[in-house]
C-alpha positions as CSV (number, residue, x, y, z in Angstrom):
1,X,-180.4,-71.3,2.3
2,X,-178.9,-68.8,5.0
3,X,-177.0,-70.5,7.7
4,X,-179.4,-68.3,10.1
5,X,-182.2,-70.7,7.9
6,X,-180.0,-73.3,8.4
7,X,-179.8,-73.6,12.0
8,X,-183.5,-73.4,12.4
9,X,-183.9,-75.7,9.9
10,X,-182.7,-78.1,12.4
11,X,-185.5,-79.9,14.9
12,X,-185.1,-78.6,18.7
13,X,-186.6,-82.0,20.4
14,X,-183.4,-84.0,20.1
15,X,-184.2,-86.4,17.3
16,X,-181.3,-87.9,15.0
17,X,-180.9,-90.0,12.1
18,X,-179.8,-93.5,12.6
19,X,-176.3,-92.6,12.4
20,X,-176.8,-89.7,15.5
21,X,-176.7,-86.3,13.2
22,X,-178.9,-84.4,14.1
23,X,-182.0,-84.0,11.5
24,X,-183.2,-80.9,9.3
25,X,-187.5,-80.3,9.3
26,X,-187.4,-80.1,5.5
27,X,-185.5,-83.5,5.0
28,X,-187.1,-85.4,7.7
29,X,-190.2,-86.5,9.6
30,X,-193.6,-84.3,9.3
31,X,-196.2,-86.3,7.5
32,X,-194.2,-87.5,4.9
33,X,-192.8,-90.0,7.2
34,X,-196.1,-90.4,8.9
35,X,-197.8,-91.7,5.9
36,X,-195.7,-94.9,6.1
37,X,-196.5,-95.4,10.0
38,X,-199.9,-94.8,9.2
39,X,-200.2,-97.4,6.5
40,X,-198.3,-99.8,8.4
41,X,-200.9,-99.8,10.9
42,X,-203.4,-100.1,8.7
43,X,-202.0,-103.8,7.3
44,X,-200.8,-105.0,10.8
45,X,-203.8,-104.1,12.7
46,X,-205.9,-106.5,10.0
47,X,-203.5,-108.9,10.5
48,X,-203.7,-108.7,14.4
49,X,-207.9,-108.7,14.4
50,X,-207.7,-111.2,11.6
51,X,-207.0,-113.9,14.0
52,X,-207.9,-112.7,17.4
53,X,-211.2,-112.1,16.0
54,X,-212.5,-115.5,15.1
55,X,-209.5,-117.3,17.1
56,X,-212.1,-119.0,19.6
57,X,-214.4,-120.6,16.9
58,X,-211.1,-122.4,15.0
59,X,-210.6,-123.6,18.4
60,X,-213.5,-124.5,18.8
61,X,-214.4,-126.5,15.0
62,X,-211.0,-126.7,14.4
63,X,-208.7,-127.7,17.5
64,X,-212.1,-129.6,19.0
65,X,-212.0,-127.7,22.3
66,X,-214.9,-126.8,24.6
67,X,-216.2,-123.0,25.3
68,X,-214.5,-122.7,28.7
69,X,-211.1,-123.9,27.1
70,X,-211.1,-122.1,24.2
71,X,-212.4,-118.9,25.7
72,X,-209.7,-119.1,28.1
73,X,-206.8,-119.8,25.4
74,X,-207.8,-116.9,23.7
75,X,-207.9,-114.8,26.7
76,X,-204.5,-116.0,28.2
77,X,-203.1,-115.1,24.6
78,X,-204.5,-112.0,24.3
79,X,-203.8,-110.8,27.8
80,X,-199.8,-112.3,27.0
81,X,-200.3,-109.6,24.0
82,X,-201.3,-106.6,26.3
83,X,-198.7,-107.0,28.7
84,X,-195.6,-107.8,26.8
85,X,-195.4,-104.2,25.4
86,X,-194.0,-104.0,28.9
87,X,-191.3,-105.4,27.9
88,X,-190.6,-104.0,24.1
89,X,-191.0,-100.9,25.9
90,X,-187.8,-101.6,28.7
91,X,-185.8,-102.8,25.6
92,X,-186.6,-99.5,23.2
93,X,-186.2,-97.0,26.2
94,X,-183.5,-98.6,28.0
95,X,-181.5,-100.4,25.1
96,X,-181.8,-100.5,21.8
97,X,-183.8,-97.6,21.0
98,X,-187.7,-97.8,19.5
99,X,-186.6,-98.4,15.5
100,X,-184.5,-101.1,16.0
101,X,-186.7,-102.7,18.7
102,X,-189.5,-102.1,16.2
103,X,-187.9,-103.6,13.0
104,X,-186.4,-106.9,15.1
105,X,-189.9,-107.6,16.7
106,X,-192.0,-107.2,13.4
107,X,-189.8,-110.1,11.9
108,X,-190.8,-111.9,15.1
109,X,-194.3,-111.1,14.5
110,X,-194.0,-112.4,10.6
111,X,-192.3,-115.3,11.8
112,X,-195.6,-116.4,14.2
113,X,-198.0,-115.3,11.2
114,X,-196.1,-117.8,9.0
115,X,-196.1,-121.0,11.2
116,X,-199.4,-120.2,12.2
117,X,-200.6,-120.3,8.5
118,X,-198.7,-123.4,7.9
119,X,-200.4,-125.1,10.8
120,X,-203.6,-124.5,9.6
121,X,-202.6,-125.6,5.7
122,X,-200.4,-128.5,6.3
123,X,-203.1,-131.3,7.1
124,X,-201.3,-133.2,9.5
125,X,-200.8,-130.3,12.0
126,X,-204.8,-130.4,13.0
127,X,-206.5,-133.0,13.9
128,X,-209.3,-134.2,11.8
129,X,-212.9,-133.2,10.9
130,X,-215.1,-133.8,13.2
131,X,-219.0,-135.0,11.7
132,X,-220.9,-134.1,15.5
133,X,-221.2,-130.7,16.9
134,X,-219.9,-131.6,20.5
135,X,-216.2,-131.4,21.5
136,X,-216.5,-134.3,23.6
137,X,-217.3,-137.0,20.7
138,X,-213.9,-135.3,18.7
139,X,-210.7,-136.3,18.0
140,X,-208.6,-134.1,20.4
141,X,-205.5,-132.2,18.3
142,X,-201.9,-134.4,19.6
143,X,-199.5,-132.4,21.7
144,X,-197.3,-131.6,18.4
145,X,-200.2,-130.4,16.9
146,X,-201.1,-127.9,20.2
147,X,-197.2,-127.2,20.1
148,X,-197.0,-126.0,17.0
149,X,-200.2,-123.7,17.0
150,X,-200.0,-122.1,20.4
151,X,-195.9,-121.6,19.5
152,X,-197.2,-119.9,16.9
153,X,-199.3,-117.7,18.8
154,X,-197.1,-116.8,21.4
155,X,-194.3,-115.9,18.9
156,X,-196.6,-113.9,17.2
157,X,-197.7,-112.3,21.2
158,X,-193.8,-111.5,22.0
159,X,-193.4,-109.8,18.6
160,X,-196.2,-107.6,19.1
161,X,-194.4,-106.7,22.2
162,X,-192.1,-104.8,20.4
163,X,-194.3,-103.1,18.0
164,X,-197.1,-102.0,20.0
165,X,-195.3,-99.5,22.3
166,X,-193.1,-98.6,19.8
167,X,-194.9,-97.9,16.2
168,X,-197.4,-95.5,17.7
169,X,-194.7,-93.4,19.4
170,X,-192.4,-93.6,16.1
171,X,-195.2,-91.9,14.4
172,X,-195.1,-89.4,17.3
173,X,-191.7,-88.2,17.3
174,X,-192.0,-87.0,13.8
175,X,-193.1,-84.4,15.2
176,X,-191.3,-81.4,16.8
177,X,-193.0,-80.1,20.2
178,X,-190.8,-77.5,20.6
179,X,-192.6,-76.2,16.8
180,X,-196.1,-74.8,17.3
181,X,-197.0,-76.2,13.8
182,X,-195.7,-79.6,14.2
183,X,-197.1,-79.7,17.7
184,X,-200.7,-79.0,16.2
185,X,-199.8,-81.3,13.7
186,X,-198.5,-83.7,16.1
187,X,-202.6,-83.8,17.6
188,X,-203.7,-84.4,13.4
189,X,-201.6,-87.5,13.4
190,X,-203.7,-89.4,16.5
191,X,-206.7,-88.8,14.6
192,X,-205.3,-90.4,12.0
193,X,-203.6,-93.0,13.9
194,X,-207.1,-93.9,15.4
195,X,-209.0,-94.0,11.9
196,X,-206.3,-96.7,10.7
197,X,-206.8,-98.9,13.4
198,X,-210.6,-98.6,13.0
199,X,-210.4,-99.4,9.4
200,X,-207.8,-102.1,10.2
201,X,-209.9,-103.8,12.5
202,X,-213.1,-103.3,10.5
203,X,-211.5,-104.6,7.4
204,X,-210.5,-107.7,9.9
205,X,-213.7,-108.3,11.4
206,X,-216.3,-108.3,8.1
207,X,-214.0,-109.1,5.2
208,X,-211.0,-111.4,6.9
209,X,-214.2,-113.2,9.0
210,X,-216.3,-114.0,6.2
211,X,-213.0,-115.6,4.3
212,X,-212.5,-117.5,7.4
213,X,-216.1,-119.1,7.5
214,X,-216.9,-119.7,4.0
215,X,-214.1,-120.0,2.1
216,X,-210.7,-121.3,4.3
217,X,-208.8,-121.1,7.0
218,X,-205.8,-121.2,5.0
219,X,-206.9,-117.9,2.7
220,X,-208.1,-116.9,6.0
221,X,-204.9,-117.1,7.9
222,X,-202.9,-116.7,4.7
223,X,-204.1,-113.1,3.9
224,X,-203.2,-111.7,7.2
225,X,-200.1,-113.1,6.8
226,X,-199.3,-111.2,3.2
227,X,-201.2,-108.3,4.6
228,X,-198.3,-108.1,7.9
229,X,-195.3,-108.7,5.2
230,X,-196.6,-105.7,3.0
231,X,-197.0,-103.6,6.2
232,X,-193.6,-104.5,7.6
233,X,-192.0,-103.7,4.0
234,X,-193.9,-100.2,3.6
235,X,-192.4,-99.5,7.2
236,X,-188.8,-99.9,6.0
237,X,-189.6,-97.9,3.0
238,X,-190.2,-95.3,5.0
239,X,-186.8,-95.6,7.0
240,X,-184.8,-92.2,4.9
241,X,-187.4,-90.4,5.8
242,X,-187.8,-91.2,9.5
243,X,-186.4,-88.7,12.9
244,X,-185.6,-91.0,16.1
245,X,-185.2,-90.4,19.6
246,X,-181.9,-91.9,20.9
247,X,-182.5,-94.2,24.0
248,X,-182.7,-92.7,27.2
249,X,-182.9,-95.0,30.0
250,X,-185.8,-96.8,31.7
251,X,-188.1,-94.9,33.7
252,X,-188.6,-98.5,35.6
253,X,-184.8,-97.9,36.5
254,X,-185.8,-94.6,38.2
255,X,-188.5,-95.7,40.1
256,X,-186.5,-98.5,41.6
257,X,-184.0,-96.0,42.7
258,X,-186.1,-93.5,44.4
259,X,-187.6,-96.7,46.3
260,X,-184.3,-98.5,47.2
261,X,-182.9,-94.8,48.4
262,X,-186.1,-94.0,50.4
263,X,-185.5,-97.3,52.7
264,X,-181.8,-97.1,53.1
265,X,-183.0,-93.6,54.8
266,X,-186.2,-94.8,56.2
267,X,-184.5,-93.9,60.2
268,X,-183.2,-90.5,58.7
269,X,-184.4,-87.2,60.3
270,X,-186.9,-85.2,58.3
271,X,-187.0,-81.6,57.5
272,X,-189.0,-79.0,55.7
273,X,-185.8,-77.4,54.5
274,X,-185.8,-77.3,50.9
275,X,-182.0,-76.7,50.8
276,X,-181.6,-80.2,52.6
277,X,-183.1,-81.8,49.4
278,X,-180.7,-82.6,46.3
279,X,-182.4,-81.1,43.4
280,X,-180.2,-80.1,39.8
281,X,-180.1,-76.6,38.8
282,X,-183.0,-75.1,36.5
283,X,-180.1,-74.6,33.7
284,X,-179.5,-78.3,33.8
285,X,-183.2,-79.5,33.3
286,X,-183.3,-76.6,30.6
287,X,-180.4,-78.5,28.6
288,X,-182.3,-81.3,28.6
289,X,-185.8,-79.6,27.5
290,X,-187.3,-80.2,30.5
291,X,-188.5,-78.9,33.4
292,X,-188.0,-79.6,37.9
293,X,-191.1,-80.5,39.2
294,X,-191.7,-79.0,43.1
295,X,-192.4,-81.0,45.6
296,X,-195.6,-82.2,46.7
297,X,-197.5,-83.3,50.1
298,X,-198.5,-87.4,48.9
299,X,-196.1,-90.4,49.1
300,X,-194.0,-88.3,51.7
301,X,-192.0,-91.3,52.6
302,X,-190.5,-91.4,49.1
303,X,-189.2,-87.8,49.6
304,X,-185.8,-89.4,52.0
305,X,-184.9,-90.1,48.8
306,X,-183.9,-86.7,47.9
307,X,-183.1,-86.5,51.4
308,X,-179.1,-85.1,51.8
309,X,-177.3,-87.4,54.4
310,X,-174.1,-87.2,53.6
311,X,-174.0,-90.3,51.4
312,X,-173.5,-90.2,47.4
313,X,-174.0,-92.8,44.8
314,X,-177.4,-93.0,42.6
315,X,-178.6,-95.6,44.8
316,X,-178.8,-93.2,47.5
317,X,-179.7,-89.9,46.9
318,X,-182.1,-89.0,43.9
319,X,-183.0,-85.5,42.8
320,X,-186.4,-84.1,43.9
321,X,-188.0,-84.0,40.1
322,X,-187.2,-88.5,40.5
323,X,-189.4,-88.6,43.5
324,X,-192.1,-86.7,42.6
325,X,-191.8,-88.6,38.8
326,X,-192.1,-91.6,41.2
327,X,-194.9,-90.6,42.9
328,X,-196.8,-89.7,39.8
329,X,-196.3,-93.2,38.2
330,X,-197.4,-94.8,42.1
331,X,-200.7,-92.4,42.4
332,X,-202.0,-93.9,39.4
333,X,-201.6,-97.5,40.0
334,X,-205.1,-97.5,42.5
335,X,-206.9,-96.1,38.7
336,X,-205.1,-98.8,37.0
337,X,-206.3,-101.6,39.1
338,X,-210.1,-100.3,38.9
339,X,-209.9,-100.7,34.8
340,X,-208.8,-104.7,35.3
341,X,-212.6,-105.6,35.6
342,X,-214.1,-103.4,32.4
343,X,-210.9,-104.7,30.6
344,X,-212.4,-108.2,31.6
345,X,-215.9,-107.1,30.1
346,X,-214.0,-106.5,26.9
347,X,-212.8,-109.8,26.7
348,X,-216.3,-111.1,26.3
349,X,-216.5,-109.5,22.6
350,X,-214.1,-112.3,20.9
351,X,-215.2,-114.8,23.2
352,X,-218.4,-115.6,24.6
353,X,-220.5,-113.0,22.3
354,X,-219.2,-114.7,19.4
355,X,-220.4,-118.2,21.2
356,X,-223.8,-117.0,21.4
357,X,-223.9,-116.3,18.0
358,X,-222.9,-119.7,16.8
359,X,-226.1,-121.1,18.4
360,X,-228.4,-118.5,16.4
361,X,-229.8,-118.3,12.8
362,X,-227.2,-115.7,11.2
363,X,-229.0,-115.3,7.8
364,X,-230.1,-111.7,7.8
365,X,-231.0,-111.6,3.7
366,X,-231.6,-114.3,1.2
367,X,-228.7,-116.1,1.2
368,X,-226.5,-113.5,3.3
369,X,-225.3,-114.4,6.5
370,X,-223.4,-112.7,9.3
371,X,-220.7,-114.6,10.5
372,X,-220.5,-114.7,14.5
373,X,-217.6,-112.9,14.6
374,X,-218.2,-110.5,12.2
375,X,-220.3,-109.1,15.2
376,X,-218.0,-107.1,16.6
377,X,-218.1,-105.2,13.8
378,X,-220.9,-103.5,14.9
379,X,-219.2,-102.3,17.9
380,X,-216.4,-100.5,16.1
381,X,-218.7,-99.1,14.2
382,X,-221.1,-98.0,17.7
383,X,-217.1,-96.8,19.2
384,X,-216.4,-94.6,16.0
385,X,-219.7,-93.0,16.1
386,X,-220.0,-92.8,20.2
387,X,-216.2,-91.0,19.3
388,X,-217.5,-88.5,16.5
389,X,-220.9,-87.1,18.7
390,X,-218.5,-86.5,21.9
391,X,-215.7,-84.8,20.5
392,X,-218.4,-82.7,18.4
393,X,-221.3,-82.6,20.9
394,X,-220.7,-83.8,24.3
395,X,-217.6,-81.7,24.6
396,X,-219.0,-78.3,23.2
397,X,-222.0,-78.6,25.6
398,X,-220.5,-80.0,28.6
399,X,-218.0,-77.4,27.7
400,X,-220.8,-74.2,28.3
401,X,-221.4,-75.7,32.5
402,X,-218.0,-76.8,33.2
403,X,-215.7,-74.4,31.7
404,X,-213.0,-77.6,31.3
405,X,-211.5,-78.0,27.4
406,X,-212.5,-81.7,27.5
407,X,-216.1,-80.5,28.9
408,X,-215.9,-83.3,31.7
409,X,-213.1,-84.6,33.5
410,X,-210.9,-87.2,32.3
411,X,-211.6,-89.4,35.5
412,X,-215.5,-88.4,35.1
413,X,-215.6,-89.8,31.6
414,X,-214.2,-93.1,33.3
415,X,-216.9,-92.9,35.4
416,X,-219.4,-92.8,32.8
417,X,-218.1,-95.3,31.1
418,X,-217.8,-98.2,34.0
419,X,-222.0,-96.9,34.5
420,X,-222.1,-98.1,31.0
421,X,-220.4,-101.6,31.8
422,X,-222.5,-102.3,33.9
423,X,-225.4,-101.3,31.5
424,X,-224.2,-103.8,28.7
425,X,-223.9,-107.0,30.8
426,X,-227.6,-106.3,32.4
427,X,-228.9,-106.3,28.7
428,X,-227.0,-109.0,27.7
429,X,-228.3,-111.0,30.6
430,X,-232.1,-110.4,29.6
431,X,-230.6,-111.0,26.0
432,X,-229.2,-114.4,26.9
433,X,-232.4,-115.1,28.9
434,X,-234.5,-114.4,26.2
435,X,-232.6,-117.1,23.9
436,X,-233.0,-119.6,26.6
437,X,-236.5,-118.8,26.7
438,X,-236.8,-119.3,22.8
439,X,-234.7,-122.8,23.3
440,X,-236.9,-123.9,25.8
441,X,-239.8,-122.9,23.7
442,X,-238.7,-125.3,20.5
443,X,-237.6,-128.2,22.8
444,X,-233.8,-127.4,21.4
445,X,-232.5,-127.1,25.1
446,X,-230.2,-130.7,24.5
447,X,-229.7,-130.6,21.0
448,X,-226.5,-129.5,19.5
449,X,-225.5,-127.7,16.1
450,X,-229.3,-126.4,15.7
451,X,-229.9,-123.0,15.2
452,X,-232.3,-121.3,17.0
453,X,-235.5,-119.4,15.2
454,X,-233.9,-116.3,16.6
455,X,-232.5,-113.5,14.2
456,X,-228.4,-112.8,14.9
457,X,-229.4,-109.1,15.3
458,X,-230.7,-109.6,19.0
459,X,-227.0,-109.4,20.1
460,X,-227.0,-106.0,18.6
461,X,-227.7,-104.5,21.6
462,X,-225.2,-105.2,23.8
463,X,-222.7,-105.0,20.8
464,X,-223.4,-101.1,20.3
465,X,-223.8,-100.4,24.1
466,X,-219.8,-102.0,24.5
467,X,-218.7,-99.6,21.9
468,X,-220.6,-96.9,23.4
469,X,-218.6,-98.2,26.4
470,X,-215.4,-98.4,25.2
471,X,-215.6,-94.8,23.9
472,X,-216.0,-93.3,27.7
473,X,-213.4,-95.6,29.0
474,X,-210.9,-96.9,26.8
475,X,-210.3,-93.4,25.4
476,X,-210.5,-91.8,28.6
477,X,-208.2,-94.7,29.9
478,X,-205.5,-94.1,27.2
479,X,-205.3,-90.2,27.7
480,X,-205.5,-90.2,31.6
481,X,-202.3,-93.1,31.9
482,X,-200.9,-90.5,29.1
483,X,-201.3,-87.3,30.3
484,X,-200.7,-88.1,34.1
485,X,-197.5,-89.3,33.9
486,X,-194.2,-87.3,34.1
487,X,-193.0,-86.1,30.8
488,X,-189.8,-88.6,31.0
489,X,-192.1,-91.4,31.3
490,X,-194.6,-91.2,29.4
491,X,-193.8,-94.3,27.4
492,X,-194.3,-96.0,30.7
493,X,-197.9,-94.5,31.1
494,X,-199.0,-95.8,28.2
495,X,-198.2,-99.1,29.3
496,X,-200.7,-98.6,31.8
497,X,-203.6,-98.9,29.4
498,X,-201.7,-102.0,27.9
499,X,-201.2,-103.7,31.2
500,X,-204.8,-103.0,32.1
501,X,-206.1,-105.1,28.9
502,X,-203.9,-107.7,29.5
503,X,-204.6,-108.5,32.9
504,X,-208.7,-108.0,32.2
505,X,-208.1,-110.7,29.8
506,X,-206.2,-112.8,32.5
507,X,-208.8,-112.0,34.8
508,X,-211.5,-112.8,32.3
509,X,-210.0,-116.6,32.5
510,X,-209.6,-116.8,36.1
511,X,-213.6,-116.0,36.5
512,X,-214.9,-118.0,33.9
513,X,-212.3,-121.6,34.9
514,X,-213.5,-120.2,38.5
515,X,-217.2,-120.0,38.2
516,X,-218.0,-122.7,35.6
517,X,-216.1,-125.0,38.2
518,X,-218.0,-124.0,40.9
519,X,-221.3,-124.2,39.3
520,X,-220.7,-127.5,37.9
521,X,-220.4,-128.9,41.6
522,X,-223.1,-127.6,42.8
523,X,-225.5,-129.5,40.3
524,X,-225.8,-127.3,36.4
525,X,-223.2,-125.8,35.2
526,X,-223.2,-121.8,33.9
527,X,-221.1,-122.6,31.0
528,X,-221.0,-126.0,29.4
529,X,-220.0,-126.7,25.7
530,X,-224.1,-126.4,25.0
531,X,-224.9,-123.2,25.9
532,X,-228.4,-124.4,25.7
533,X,-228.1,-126.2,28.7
534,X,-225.9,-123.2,30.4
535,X,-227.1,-120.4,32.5
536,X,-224.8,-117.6,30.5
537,X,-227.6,-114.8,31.9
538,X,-226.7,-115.5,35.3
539,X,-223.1,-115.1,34.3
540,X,-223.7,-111.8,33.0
541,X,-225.8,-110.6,35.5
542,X,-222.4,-111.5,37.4
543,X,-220.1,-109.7,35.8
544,X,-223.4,-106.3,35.7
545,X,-223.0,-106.8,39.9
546,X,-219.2,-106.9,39.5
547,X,-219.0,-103.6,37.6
548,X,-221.4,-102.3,40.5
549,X,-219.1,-103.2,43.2
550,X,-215.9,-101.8,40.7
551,X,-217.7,-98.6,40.1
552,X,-218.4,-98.0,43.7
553,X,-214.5,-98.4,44.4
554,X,-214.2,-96.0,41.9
555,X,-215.9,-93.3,43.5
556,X,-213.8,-93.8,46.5
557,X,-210.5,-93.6,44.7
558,X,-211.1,-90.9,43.3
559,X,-212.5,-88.8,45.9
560,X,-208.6,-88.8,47.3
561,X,-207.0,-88.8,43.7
562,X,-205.1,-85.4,42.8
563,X,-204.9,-84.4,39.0
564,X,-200.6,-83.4,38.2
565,X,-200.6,-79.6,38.5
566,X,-199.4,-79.2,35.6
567,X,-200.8,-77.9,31.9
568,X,-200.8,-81.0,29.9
569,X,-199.8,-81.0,26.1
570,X,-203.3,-81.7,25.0
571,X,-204.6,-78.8,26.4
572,X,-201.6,-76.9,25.1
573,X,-201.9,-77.9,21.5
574,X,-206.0,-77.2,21.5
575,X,-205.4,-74.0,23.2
576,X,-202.4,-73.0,20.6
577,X,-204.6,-74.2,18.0
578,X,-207.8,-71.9,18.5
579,X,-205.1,-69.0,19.2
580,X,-204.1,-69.5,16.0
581,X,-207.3,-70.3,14.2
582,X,-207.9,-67.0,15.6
583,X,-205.0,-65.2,14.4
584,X,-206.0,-66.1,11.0
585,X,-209.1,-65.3,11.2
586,X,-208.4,-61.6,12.3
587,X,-206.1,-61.5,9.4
């Protein structure tokens, strides 16, 4: 090899090995490292599902709780889940840099899988079997029991903190944006990142399920358990082969500063000078492989802080490209809060879905029955298909009216999919009213542990409609938070989407403590521990008239919402990628 082939051997984007030499494309990264991330997720993401999945109903037969309890424990863990990535993000970013924040938390996350294994096998850390159906007449789990379990959990929700913002972006930097190849490639390894969380989380949901409910808890817990320690073991494998991205500060850091500046010059004059602004030379952001971003008319206020007055220090003066980072990050925080209430209709999947189907016949063939939380099964299944006929049908035809790549905007696909929302709890209202109906019917309205005559496939519906759902939004969410932010904080827009689940799952437990408090006042409660005797349809109808009034925010928000200016790297890479196609093609 030439030294000319040498040197361009050599990645362009910064990366190092751990040691901070810089890293050769032939020795490092590309899909060779990938195919360790990629498995990784596979493992961890069945682990994850394995217990999230079916979490409320060992609360429920297990821990002896009621529906509004356990729904909310497993909504206040989940939502802790979402919104520590928050944190494992500061600590990568900011401190130690993603690999080592990613290797530290997974052996938190093993450490919660184990106790939590233990606690279910060790018979003295639940509380005994209970012969009736109601909570009530149980034996309620001791507070070193509860301890134990939920320490567990939350162990196991502040690893995941570290892994979640991290793995995905690992994978990520394996690639080399400033390479046209890579960068193309860069686009083949989100597909794939996508399918191994879908086969993950399938594999969770049908196979991990069914273990749970016929054969064990203790398999059931046990083989998520082995499945994170293979995961976490193929990861480290993969380390020789692996490019990183040294830290480089928090973007939460920045932010504060442009604030803090802004008010300590809120009396200053204002000027339209561009000169009077401090702003680094082109050269400098060059360096860096990066680019100034201009000025712009929103969040004027936050411009002081570029503001030149005489007075130094990075508390003080900030360069133009900060503020207008700043006000990118602020512009989307209106979007953000309009996904808390479809993240909230997400919650409903694990939870009070899965409670519906405990009180209906789940034998479909012979001797073959669906466990309840196997459900959501079909919903994957409804989001990879909803996925496939957009990207290969919606798009291309949209695409022939609109002229945009994605066919429709990202916001517009939002849209669509809070309409859809709103859709799936107004079935799942008539759903849930029909099952009353058929309760009624057979006198089984205050009797407990009896299945209904009613086939498990009449939650179907709403099932596929969610996933239908969550392929408008959750996607749409995910690449909006993505590609809106400023490049040096990108890490933090993905948050966004992370922070939206978790508080939807907060705000999921807030409603239903709220409403089934209120309703039990005021003479029959919505949810009880019999959902027999509930009214779950009005509840749903609820949350359909929620949506409503979410979706009409919506429209306002985004009447005044301005998309960045700039070309974002997914439409580079598809552009890039049919020039080249095309280039080939002549050849």
């Amino acid at each position: 090899m030439t030294l000319q082939e040498k040197g361009d051997d050599y990645t362009k984007d910064g990366t190092v090995d751990l040691r901070g030499n810089p890293v050769r494309r032939s020795q490092r990264g590309r899909w060779k490292a990938c195919s360790f991330v990629i498995v990784y997720e596979i493992f961890e993401r069945m682990a994850y599902y394995g217990i999230s999945s079916n979490l409320v109903m060992f609360m429920t037969t297990k821990l002896h709780q009621g529906t509004v309890q356990s729904s909310n424990n497993v909504t206040n863990w989940a939502g802790t889940s979402w919104l520590t990535p928050i944190l494992g993000a500061y600590v990568a970013d900011a401190q130690l840099g993603r690999y080592l924040t990613f290797v530290i938390s997974s052996a938190i996350c093993f450490l919660g899988m184990l106790v939590l294994t233990l606690s279910v096998s060790i018979p003295g850390m639940k509380p005994p079997e209970c012969p009736t159906a109601s909570a009530e007449n149980c034996v309620q789990a001791s507070v070193l029991q509860l301890a134990v379990f939920f320490g567990a959990l939350y162990i196991l929700a502040i690893g995941t903190g570290g892994t979640k913002p991290n793995i995905s972006t690992i994978g990520a930097d394996q690639f080399d944006e400033w390479d046209l190849k890579e960068k193309i490639q860069k686009t083949s390894f989100f597909n794939w990142w996508m399918f191994s969380i879908f086969f993950g989380t399938l594999f969770a949901n049908t196979i991990l399920v069914y273990v749970q409910d016929n054969v064990g808890w203790v398999w059931g817990y046990g083989l998520p358990t082995l499945g994170l320690a293979i995961s976490i073991s193929v990861f480290l494998l993969g380390t020789p082969f692996y490019r990183h991205k040294p830290p480089t500060g928090s973007p939460f850091l920045t932010m504060a500063r442009v604030i803090v500046a802004s008010f300590r010059k809120a009396k200053a004059p204002m000027t339209c000078d561009p000169t009077c602004f401090h702003e680094l030379s082109s050269l400098e952001y060059e360096r860096k492989g990066t680019f100034p971003i201009h000025s712009t008319q929103s969040l004027r206020f936050l411009d002081r802080a570029s503001l030149k007055t005489g007075t130094i220090g990075q508390w003080n003066v900030c360069t133009t490209t900060e503020v207008e980072e700043t006000k990118q990050m602020l512009n989307m925080l209106l979007i953000l809060c309009i996904t808390f209430v479809p993240s909230a209709m997400i919650a409903q999947v694990n939870t009070l879905f899965v409670k519906q189907g405990t009180t209906i016949n789940a034998r479909i063939v012979g001797n073959f029955s669906i466990p309840p939380a196997s459900l959501s099964a079909f919903g994957t299944v409804s989001f990879l298909v909803s996925i496939f006929l957009y990207d290969r049908v919606f798009v291309k035809i949209t695409q022939k009216f609109t002229g945009n790549p994605r066919g429709i905007t990202l916001l517009q696909r939002m849209g669509i999919g809070l309409i859809f929302y709103t859709i799936v709890m107004t079935v799942a209202s008539f759903t849930e009213r029909y099952r009353l109906k058929v309760a009624a019917d057979h006198g089984l309205i205050h009797q407990t542990g009896v299945k209904l005559p009613l086939t498990i496939l009449v939650l179907l519906p709403q099932l596929v409609l969610m996933g239908m759902a969550d392929a408008f939004l959750v996607v749409a969410k995910l690449e909006f938070f993505y590609d809106q932010a400023p490049e040096s904080m990108k890490s933090l827009g993905t948050s966004y989407s992370l922070t939206s689940l978790g508080i939807g799952n907060f705000l999921s437990s807030f409603l239903l403590s709220t409403v089934s408090k209120i309703t039990i006042k005021r003479g029959r409660g919505w949810i009880l521990d019999n959902l027999n005797e509930s009214r779950l349809d009005y509840y749903y109808l609820f949350f359909a008239l929620l949506n409503f009034i979410n979706f009409s925010l919506f429209l306002v928000v985004v009447k005044f919402y301005v998309y960045r200016a700039d070309v974002t790297h997914s439409v580079d890479v598809k552009e890039e990628e049919s020039k080249v196609m095309g280039i080939n093609e002549d050849e």
